[in-house]
Structures are given as structure tokens and as C-alpha cells.
Amino acid sequence: MRETEALPQEEEMEVEEEEEEEEEERMQNLRSKATELLLREEYKGSIQVYTQIISLCQHCISKKSPDAVHLSKLQKTLCLAFSNRAEAQARLLEFSEALRDCEEALRIEKSHFKTLLCKGKILLSLNRYSMALDCFKAANLDPQANENSDVVNGFLDKCKKFEFLSRTGAFDVTDWVLSGFSGKLPEFAEYVGAVEIRKSEISGRGLFATKNVESGTLLLVTKAIAVDRAIMPQDSGENAQLVIWKNFIDKVVESATKCSEIKSLISKLSPGEDEENLEVPEIGIFRPEAEMNSGISVDKLDMGRMLSVLDVNSMLEDAISAKVLGKNADYHGVGLWILASFLNHSCDPNVRRLHIGDHVVVHAARDMKAGEELTFAYFDVLSPLNNRREMSNNWGFLCRCKRCKFEENMCYKHEATEIEIALGKGLVDMGSLVCRLEEGMRRWMVRGKGKGYLRASFWEAYSRVFGSEKLMRKWGRKIPAAEAVVDSVVDAVGSDERVVRVFMEGLKRGGINGGVVEMEKAMKLGRGIYGKVMKKQAMRRLLQFSGTQE
Ligand SMILES: C[S@@+](CC[C@H](N)C(=O)[O-])C[C@H]1O[C@@H](n2cnc3c(N)ncnc32)[C@H](O)[C@@H]1O
């Protein structure tokens, strides 16, 4: 009786052993296949195979109540599969999924070395420097860190540096500038300075200074969600630009589809309509250390809205109101920088942007007060009212800034309109035009900023006179000195390379080359253009360079 009872149990055990062996063999095959795909950088394929391994492990754990030894083996395989799938997803920039898998792996094994490294790298890519630092610190405690000390220490140093930069804004590009922009790009981390988002009187939401700042002060540094660039000689047609635009849209859509964090940030941007009713987001969500938007968004991307958002918020790196460091003249790039997208336009802007690599660096272009709205120029503001109207119209809005309002009121001065028309035709002697304007301003009793506004509008005429020996001999005594014009224009519309060039040429003409007071002033103008991200010698090099450029 005993024998007949024992038989099915033995059989059962044999069957179980066989099944276990089969399962082990299957698992082994899948693991080899997945590893091979991962090594061959076929990430999509490897993700599929790791998904099969994960399902198999989960099935075995939940359905078969394995013994302790078997369970531990399965847990190990499961942890590694989650970790490797996260690695493959991260390579495809699918950061939300990758982070979720990291969490699953770490739930099984809290200090899993490989997963901690993977999670740290993803957080670093998402600019979460101190969270990334925590991961690498935890990984460093694992015995495996000894064999990989170079890698772990490299990441630890990078996180510490980025965390410091994002907290202090102490960027320095001096060496890079002095080396003629050769070699590796300087490292930038995201930085949010003394700014906040509030309702704007200009339109919708805007960025505002939270304390008094002086010209050149760094206000924010943001990394592009995506940029597309090409070297395009001047005769490249519209098609070439359309190709850049299309590639750029594809890149943004890809990033938003793959990462819910990015999608959520883009959703805060204006689609151009009904701006007055848009929510005013907390500045905190844009800080590098902000809480992550956990979970994976299942909402489909609204392509119509996305295209409107890109239309309204994308910026040209090489716009006249921006400065690109380290690129040649035929270079064109379009990109999306989230926090910078909250800046409204003004024809008397107080901030400027500098493009370095994929980062946009926004700094004060003149001294400003706490509570002032930060604005930059979407287009060239050293141009007359009608040209600016056309350009803002192309952007889809009617500019209602202080300067536009002031100049609209000037329009009833018939003579001002005549001067503008003459400037547009470009046939008159620019010196006579400047004289007419200066004389007109005296009669119209234009003072203070108003003078700067009008001089900025007719800048073309001033710069042609100041740039010509012949015109200066003829008109020099009848018009204000270059320095006075520069001062009033900078006071009205902020610093600009073209204005600094006139200032530097004026110094040369007056025989003053490198006087301390003058150089200090040139430096201040330079800080308005380039910000305080470099030391004096590098700024001087850039100013001398811009002084010789046409
Ligand atoms: C990059 S967004 C600027 C932030 C936007 N105000 C918001 O609430 O998100 C560009 C849009 O802001 C508005 N805007 C910016 N500057 C403006 C100005 N000077 N006058 C009128 N509207 C302006 C326009 O609707 C423009 O399409």
C-alpha cells in the first residue's frame, strides 16, 4: 500500500524536476539571446526578450510556490532582467519606463550595483543632480564598485560638479573662449536664478526678477529638449530650412513620447491662444532638483497642440538678438528650451541669451529691479517701428511694449515718418538723416529713454555715420558723440554687439585704446552681451574680435 502511495509523489517530483530543468534551459536561452542583443546594441529586440524573461520569472514565482533556493534564484534573474531592460530603455531615451524598471529591480535588491548605476545615469540626463549623486553614492558602497572605481568615481565627480553649478550658477567659459573655442565644450548644468513665473501685463505669463540684479547677472541656464542644426550657406533655399524644422519637430515629438517628464513640461507652454487663461506654473517644477513626475503618461500626444506650442516657443539659436559661441557663420539651429519659453518679447529688452552647445544661458543685459519682468528680443530691435511691427506680426502678435507705444505716439510727427521712409530707401546721406532726427528730438522735446528709443530705431543711420571716416569729417561736429549715442541706446534697449563695435571704434578714433575707464565701460557693455560667465581677459578677446567684425 505504502509503495503504491509513494509512486505518484515520486512521479510528481520527477515531473517537477523536469519542468524546472526545462524552465532553467528556457531561461538560459532567453538570457543569452537578450545579452547578445544588448551587446549588439539592438535595444528594441533585447527589451522584448527581457520582457519574456520577466513574465516567465513572475509566472514561476506566483504560480509554483518555489522553495527558498529556487525562489532566490528566480528573484536574482528577475532583478537582473529589470535592470538590463532599464539599460536598454535608457539607451533609447525611454526614461520613464527605464526608471520604473530600475525601481522594480531595486525593490528586489535594494543595493543592486548595475541598477544603481543605470538609475544614476538616467537622473543625470534628466538634470536631477543630487538624486543622481545619491544613486552613485549608494553604488559606491557595493563591493562591485571596487572593480569599477574609475566609472563610479567619474560619475560621482560629475554629479558633485553639476550639483554645485546648478546651485551657485558659477559657470566659467574663460578657457574655452581663450582657446578659440577649440576642444571640449564647457560643462553646463541647469540653473534657475532669481526668477519666478507670474501673470504678465504683456501677454499671458512671463518671467520676473525676484531681486535687484546688475547687468551680466546669470538668470537661468536651460538645456534644450531638442535642437536641430545645419551648416547652411547663405544661398540655401527655403527647403533646407524646412528640413531643419521637420527634423526638429520629430526630435521633440520623440522626446515627449518617450519621457512623460518632458511631455508634462511641454504641456505647460503656451499654444499661442487664450494666453490669459493659461495656468501659472510654480517655478519649482523647472528646478533641477524638482520632484519627478512619477508614472507613465498614457495620454496620446495631441499633435495639433504640439505643433502650435513649437510654433510659438521655438527659438533660433542664431537669431540676431542671441549670441552663439563657438560656431561658424553659416550655422543655423532651431530648438526648444522650456523655461526660456516663458520670456515675453519687448523692443526694450532687459535680458539677452547666449547659446553654448545645447544650453541657452539667459542673463541681465542691464541693471534691473526686483519685480521687473524679464524680456528679450524675439527679433532685431535696432530697427524702426514699422519693421518691428512687421516682424512681430510674423510672430503672430502685436507688440504693445513701452517703446512701441512711445513710438506710436511719435507717428503724428510727420517728420519722424519721413525720416523712417528715407532710411528705408537708403539713398539719402545718413549724416543729414541723423541731424534731422537729432534736431527733431530737440523740437519735440524728447528726453531720457525716448531719445534712446528713437536712436535705436534709426541705429542703421547712426552706425553708418560713425563707421565712415568721410561722413564723420562732414557731420561729426553736428551730431552727438558716439559715446553719448551708445549710452542712450544701451540704456533704452540693452547691450548689443553692433553698439559695442561703434563704442570701440569711437575709442580708436579718439586715440583712446585701452584706457582703464573706457575698457571698464566696454567690459560692462560686454557683460550685457555675454553675461558674467567669463573672466576679463576672455571678454576683452571677444570685444576685440567683435570690434573687427563687419
Ligand atoms: C514664447 S511665448 C512667451 C510666454 C507666453 N506669454 C506664455 O504665457 O507662455 C510667446 C508668446 O507670448 C506672447 N507675447 C510675447 N511677447 C509679446 C509682446 N511683446 N506683445 C504681445 N504678445 C507677446 C505671444 O502670444 C507669443 O506668441
Coordinates of C-alpha atoms in Angstrom, one line a residue, residues 126-518:
L126 CA 17.2 64.5 -16.6
N127 CA 19.3 67.1 -14.7
R128 CA 18.4 65.6 -11.2
Y129 CA 21.9 66.0 -10.0
S130 CA 21.6 65.4 -6.3
M131 CA 19.2 62.4 -6.8
A132 CA 21.8 61.0 -9.2
L133 CA 24.5 61.7 -6.7
D134 CA 22.6 59.6 -4.1
C135 CA 22.5 56.7 -6.5
F136 CA 26.2 56.8 -7.3
K137 CA 27.0 57.1 -3.5
A138 CA 24.9 54.0 -2.8
A139 CA 26.6 52.2 -5.7
N140 CA 29.9 53.1 -4.3
L141 CA 29.2 51.2 -1.1
D142 CA 28.7 47.9 -3.1
P143 CA 31.8 45.6 -3.3
Q144 CA 31.4 45.7 -7.2
A145 CA 32.4 49.4 -7.0
N146 CA 36.0 48.3 -6.3
E147 CA 36.3 46.8 -9.8
N148 CA 34.6 49.8 -11.4
S149 CA 36.0 52.5 -9.3
D150 CA 37.0 54.7 -12.2
V151 CA 33.5 54.7 -13.6
V152 CA 31.8 55.3 -10.2
N153 CA 34.2 58.0 -9.2
G154 CA 33.8 59.7 -12.6
F155 CA 30.1 59.9 -12.1
L156 CA 30.4 61.0 -8.5
D157 CA 32.6 63.9 -9.6
K158 CA 30.4 64.8 -12.4
C159 CA 27.3 64.9 -10.2
K160 CA 29.0 66.9 -7.5
K161 CA 30.2 69.4 -10.0
F162 CA 26.8 69.7 -11.7
E163 CA 25.0 69.9 -8.3
F164 CA 27.4 72.8 -7.3
L165 CA 26.9 74.6 -10.6
S166 CA 23.2 74.3 -10.6
R167 CA 23.1 75.6 -7.0
T168 CA 25.5 78.5 -7.5
G169 CA 25.5 79.4 -11.2
A170 CA 29.3 79.6 -11.0
F171 CA 29.9 78.8 -14.7
D172 CA 33.2 79.8 -16.3
V173 CA 33.9 79.5 -20.0
T174 CA 37.1 81.6 -19.9
D175 CA 39.5 78.8 -21.0
W176 CA 37.3 77.7 -23.8
V177 CA 36.9 81.3 -25.2
L178 CA 40.7 81.9 -24.9
S179 CA 41.5 78.7 -26.7
G180 CA 39.4 80.0 -29.6
F181 CA 36.5 77.6 -28.8
S182 CA 38.6 74.6 -29.6
G183 CA 38.3 71.4 -27.6
K184 CA 35.6 70.1 -25.5
L185 CA 32.6 72.3 -24.8
P186 CA 32.5 73.7 -21.3
E187 CA 30.2 71.8 -19.0
F188 CA 26.9 73.4 -18.1
A189 CA 24.2 72.3 -15.7
E190 CA 20.6 73.6 -15.5
Y191 CA 20.4 76.6 -13.3
V192 CA 17.4 78.7 -12.1
G193 CA 18.5 82.0 -10.6
A194 CA 16.4 84.9 -9.1
V195 CA 13.4 84.4 -11.3
E196 CA 9.7 83.4 -10.9
I197 CA 6.8 83.0 -13.3
R198 CA 3.9 85.4 -12.9
K199 CA 1.0 86.8 -14.9
S200 CA 2.4 89.4 -17.3
E201 CA 0.9 92.7 -18.4
I202 CA 2.5 92.0 -21.8
S203 CA 0.7 88.7 -22.5
G204 CA -0.2 85.5 -20.6
R205 CA 2.6 84.5 -18.2
G206 CA 6.1 85.9 -18.1
L207 CA 9.4 85.6 -16.1
F208 CA 10.1 88.2 -13.3
A209 CA 13.2 89.1 -11.3
T210 CA 12.8 88.3 -7.6
K211 CA 15.7 90.6 -6.6
N212 CA 17.7 93.6 -7.9
V213 CA 20.4 92.4 -10.3
E214 CA 23.1 94.1 -12.2
S215 CA 24.0 93.8 -15.9
G216 CA 25.5 90.4 -16.7
T217 CA 24.0 88.5 -13.8
L218 CA 23.1 85.0 -14.8
L219 CA 19.4 84.3 -14.5
L220 CA 18.9 80.9 -15.9
V221 CA 20.6 78.1 -17.9
T222 CA 18.4 75.6 -19.6
K223 CA 19.2 72.6 -21.7
A224 CA 17.3 72.1 -25.0
I225 CA 14.6 69.5 -25.2
A226 CA 15.8 69.1 -28.8
V227 CA 17.7 71.2 -31.3
D228 CA 18.3 70.6 -35.0
R229 CA 21.2 72.3 -36.7
A230 CA 22.9 72.5 -40.1
I231 CA 25.6 74.5 -41.8
M232 CA 23.7 76.4 -44.4
P233 CA 25.5 78.7 -46.8
Q234 CA 23.6 81.9 -47.5
D235 CA 22.2 80.7 -50.8
S236 CA 20.5 77.6 -49.2
G237 CA 16.8 77.8 -50.1
E238 CA 13.7 77.5 -48.1
N239 CA 13.7 73.8 -48.4
A240 CA 16.9 73.5 -46.4
Q241 CA 15.2 75.4 -43.5
L242 CA 12.1 73.2 -43.8
V243 CA 14.3 70.1 -43.4
I244 CA 15.7 71.5 -40.2
W245 CA 12.3 72.4 -38.9
K246 CA 10.9 69.0 -39.7
N247 CA 13.8 67.2 -38.1
F248 CA 13.4 69.4 -35.0
I249 CA 9.7 68.6 -34.7
D250 CA 10.5 64.9 -35.0
K251 CA 13.0 65.1 -32.2
V252 CA 10.7 67.0 -29.8
V253 CA 7.9 64.5 -30.5
E254 CA 10.2 61.6 -29.9
S255 CA 11.4 63.0 -26.6
A256 CA 7.9 63.8 -25.4
T257 CA 6.6 60.4 -26.4
K258 CA 9.4 58.6 -24.7
C259 CA 9.5 60.6 -21.5
S260 CA 6.4 61.7 -19.5
E261 CA 8.5 64.2 -17.6
I262 CA 9.4 66.1 -20.8
K263 CA 5.8 65.8 -22.1
S264 CA 4.5 67.2 -18.9
L265 CA 6.9 70.2 -19.1
I266 CA 6.0 70.9 -22.7
S267 CA 2.3 70.9 -21.7
K268 CA 2.9 74.0 -19.6
L269 CA 3.9 76.0 -22.6
S270 CA 1.6 78.4 -24.5
P271 CA 0.0 77.2 -27.7
G272 CA -0.5 80.9 -28.6
E273 CA -4.2 81.1 -28.0
D274 CA -6.2 82.2 -24.9
E275 CA -2.9 83.0 -23.1
E276 CA -4.7 85.0 -20.4
N277 CA -6.3 81.8 -19.1
L278 CA -3.2 79.6 -19.0
E279 CA -2.2 78.3 -15.6
V280 CA 0.8 80.0 -14.0
P281 CA 3.2 77.1 -13.1
E282 CA 5.4 77.2 -10.0
I283 CA 9.0 77.9 -10.9
G284 CA 9.9 75.0 -8.6
I285 CA 8.9 72.4 -11.2
F286 CA 11.6 73.6 -13.5
R287 CA 14.4 73.4 -10.9
P288 CA 16.9 70.6 -11.5
E289 CA 16.0 69.1 -8.1
A290 CA 12.3 69.2 -8.5
E291 CA 10.2 66.1 -7.6
M292 CA 9.9 63.8 -10.6
N293 CA 6.6 63.4 -12.3
S294 CA 6.2 59.7 -11.4
G295 CA 4.3 57.3 -13.5
I296 CA 4.0 56.9 -17.3
S297 CA 1.5 59.0 -19.1
V298 CA -0.9 57.0 -21.1
D299 CA -2.5 60.1 -22.9
K300 CA -1.8 60.2 -26.6
L301 CA 0.3 63.1 -27.7
D302 CA -2.0 65.9 -29.1
M303 CA -0.1 66.6 -32.3
G304 CA -2.1 69.7 -33.2
R305 CA -1.3 71.3 -29.8
M306 CA 2.3 70.2 -30.0
L307 CA 2.7 72.0 -33.4
S308 CA 1.2 75.2 -32.1
V309 CA 3.4 75.1 -29.0
L310 CA 6.5 74.6 -31.2
D311 CA 5.4 77.4 -33.5
V312 CA 5.1 79.8 -30.5
N313 CA 8.0 78.8 -28.4
S314 CA 10.8 77.5 -30.6
M315 CA 13.9 79.8 -30.9
L316 CA 16.5 80.3 -33.5
E317 CA 19.9 79.9 -31.9
D318 CA 21.4 82.3 -34.4
A319 CA 18.7 85.0 -34.1
I320 CA 20.2 88.5 -34.2
S321 CA 19.2 89.0 -30.6
A322 CA 21.1 85.9 -29.5
K323 CA 24.7 85.1 -29.5
V324 CA 26.1 81.7 -30.4
L325 CA 29.6 81.0 -29.1
G326 CA 31.9 78.6 -30.9
K327 CA 30.1 78.2 -34.2
N328 CA 30.8 79.4 -37.7
A329 CA 28.8 82.0 -39.6
D330 CA 26.8 79.6 -41.8
Y331 CA 25.4 77.8 -38.8
H332 CA 21.7 77.6 -38.3
G333 CA 19.9 76.0 -35.4
V334 CA 16.3 75.8 -34.0
G335 CA 15.5 74.5 -30.6
L336 CA 13.1 74.3 -27.7
W337 CA 14.2 75.5 -24.2
I338 CA 11.4 75.1 -21.7
L339 CA 12.0 77.8 -19.1
A340 CA 13.3 80.4 -21.6
S341 CA 9.9 79.9 -23.4
F342 CA 8.2 81.9 -20.6
L343 CA 10.1 85.0 -21.6
N344 CA 8.0 87.6 -23.4
H345 CA 9.3 89.9 -26.1
S346 CA 10.0 93.6 -25.7
C347 CA 11.5 96.1 -28.0
D348 CA 13.3 97.5 -25.0
P349 CA 14.5 94.1 -23.6
N350 CA 16.4 93.8 -20.4
V351 CA 17.9 90.3 -20.9
R352 CA 19.9 88.5 -23.6
R353 CA 20.6 84.9 -24.4
L354 CA 23.8 83.2 -25.2
H355 CA 23.9 79.8 -26.9
I356 CA 26.6 77.4 -25.8
G357 CA 26.2 73.8 -27.0
D358 CA 22.7 72.7 -26.3
H359 CA 22.3 75.2 -23.4
V360 CA 20.8 78.6 -23.5
V361 CA 22.2 81.0 -21.0
V362 CA 20.0 83.9 -20.1
H363 CA 21.5 86.9 -18.3
A364 CA 20.6 90.5 -17.4
A365 CA 21.5 92.9 -20.3
R366 CA 21.3 95.8 -17.9
D367 CA 20.7 96.5 -14.3
M368 CA 17.2 95.7 -13.2
K369 CA 14.9 95.9 -10.2
A370 CA 13.2 93.2 -8.2
G371 CA 9.7 92.6 -9.6
E372 CA 10.7 93.7 -13.2
E373 CA 9.5 91.5 -16.0
L374 CA 12.4 89.8 -17.9
T375 CA 12.1 90.3 -21.6
F376 CA 14.3 89.6 -24.6
A377 CA 14.1 90.5 -28.2
Y378 CA 12.5 87.9 -30.4
F379 CA 13.8 89.9 -33.4
D380 CA 16.1 92.8 -34.2
V381 CA 15.1 95.7 -32.1
L382 CA 17.7 98.1 -33.6
S383 CA 15.2 98.8 -36.3
P384 CA 12.3 101.3 -36.9
L385 CA 8.8 100.9 -35.6
N386 CA 7.3 99.7 -38.9
N387 CA 9.9 97.0 -39.4
R388 CA 9.3 95.8 -35.9
R389 CA 5.6 95.7 -36.4
E390 CA 6.1 93.5 -39.4
M391 CA 8.4 91.2 -37.5
S392 CA 6.1 90.9 -34.5
N393 CA 3.2 90.3 -36.9
N394 CA 5.2 87.4 -38.4
W395 CA 5.4 86.0 -34.8
G396 CA 1.7 86.3 -34.5
F397 CA 1.3 89.1 -32.1
L398 CA 1.1 92.9 -32.0
C399 CA 3.8 94.2 -29.7
R400 CA 2.5 96.5 -27.0
C401 CA 5.7 97.2 -25.2
K402 CA 6.5 100.7 -23.7
R403 CA 8.8 101.6 -26.6
C404 CA 6.3 100.7 -29.3
K405 CA 3.6 102.7 -27.5
F406 CA 6.0 105.7 -27.2
E407 CA 6.9 105.5 -30.9
E408 CA 3.3 105.1 -32.0
N409 CA 2.6 108.4 -30.3
M410 CA 5.5 109.9 -32.3
C411 CA 3.9 108.9 -35.5
Y412 CA 1.8 112.0 -35.6
K413 CA 5.1 113.8 -36.0
H414 CA 5.0 113.7 -39.7
E415 CA 8.7 114.4 -39.9
A416 CA 9.6 111.2 -37.9
T417 CA 7.7 109.2 -40.5
E418 CA 9.5 110.9 -43.3
I419 CA 12.9 110.1 -41.7
E420 CA 11.8 106.5 -41.4
I421 CA 10.8 106.4 -45.1
A422 CA 14.1 108.0 -46.1
L423 CA 16.1 105.5 -44.0
G424 CA 14.1 102.6 -45.7
K425 CA 15.1 103.8 -49.1
G426 CA 18.7 104.2 -48.0
L427 CA 19.5 106.7 -50.7
V428 CA 20.0 109.8 -48.6
D429 CA 23.1 110.9 -46.8
M430 CA 22.9 109.2 -43.5
G431 CA 24.5 112.1 -41.7
S432 CA 21.8 114.5 -42.8
L433 CA 19.2 112.0 -41.6
V434 CA 20.8 111.8 -38.2
C435 CA 21.0 115.6 -38.0
R436 CA 17.3 115.8 -38.9
L437 CA 16.4 113.3 -36.2
E438 CA 18.5 114.9 -33.5
E439 CA 17.1 118.3 -34.4
G440 CA 13.6 116.9 -34.5
M441 CA 14.0 115.4 -31.0
R442 CA 15.0 118.8 -29.6
R443 CA 11.9 120.4 -31.1
W444 CA 9.6 117.5 -30.0
M445 CA 11.2 117.8 -26.5
V446 CA 12.1 114.1 -26.5
R447 CA 14.2 113.3 -23.4
G448 CA 15.6 110.4 -21.4
K449 CA 14.7 107.0 -22.6
G450 CA 12.7 108.4 -25.5
K451 CA 16.0 109.6 -27.2
G452 CA 17.5 106.1 -26.8
Y453 CA 14.3 104.5 -28.3
L454 CA 14.4 106.7 -31.4
R455 CA 18.2 106.4 -31.8
A456 CA 17.8 102.6 -31.6
S457 CA 15.1 102.8 -34.2
F458 CA 17.4 104.7 -36.5
W459 CA 20.5 102.9 -35.5
E460 CA 21.3 102.0 -39.0
A461 CA 21.9 105.7 -39.9
Y462 CA 24.0 106.3 -36.8
S463 CA 26.2 103.3 -37.3
R464 CA 26.8 104.2 -40.9
V465 CA 27.9 107.7 -40.0
F466 CA 30.0 106.5 -37.0
G467 CA 31.6 103.8 -39.3
S468 CA 32.6 106.2 -42.1
E469 CA 35.7 108.5 -41.8
K470 CA 34.2 110.6 -44.6
L471 CA 30.8 111.1 -43.0
M472 CA 32.4 111.7 -39.6
R473 CA 34.5 114.5 -41.2
K474 CA 31.4 116.0 -42.7
W475 CA 28.9 115.6 -39.9
G476 CA 30.9 114.7 -36.8
R477 CA 30.5 118.1 -35.1
K478 CA 26.8 118.4 -35.8
I479 CA 25.8 115.2 -34.2
P480 CA 26.2 113.9 -30.7
A481 CA 29.4 111.9 -29.8
A482 CA 29.3 108.2 -30.4
E483 CA 29.7 107.6 -26.7
A484 CA 26.6 109.6 -25.9
V485 CA 24.6 107.8 -28.5
V486 CA 25.9 104.4 -27.3
D487 CA 24.9 105.3 -23.7
S488 CA 21.4 106.3 -24.6
V489 CA 20.8 103.3 -26.9
V490 CA 22.2 100.8 -24.3
D491 CA 20.0 102.4 -21.6
A492 CA 17.0 102.1 -23.8
V493 CA 17.4 98.7 -25.4
G494 CA 20.3 97.0 -23.6
S495 CA 23.7 96.0 -24.9
D496 CA 24.3 94.8 -28.4
E497 CA 27.4 93.8 -30.3
R498 CA 26.8 96.3 -33.0
V499 CA 26.5 99.1 -30.4
V500 CA 29.7 98.0 -28.7
R501 CA 31.5 98.0 -32.0
V502 CA 30.6 101.6 -32.5
F503 CA 31.9 102.4 -29.0
M504 CA 35.2 100.6 -29.6
E505 CA 35.6 102.4 -33.0
G506 CA 34.9 105.7 -31.3
L507 CA 37.7 105.0 -28.8
K508 CA 40.1 104.2 -31.6
R509 CA 39.1 107.4 -33.5
G510 CA 39.6 109.4 -30.3
G511 CA 43.1 107.8 -30.0
I512 CA 42.0 106.1 -26.7
N513 CA 43.0 102.5 -27.0
G514 CA 42.6 100.5 -23.8
G515 CA 42.3 103.4 -21.3
V516 CA 41.2 102.0 -17.9
V517 CA 37.9 103.8 -17.6
E518 CA 37.0 103.1 -21.2

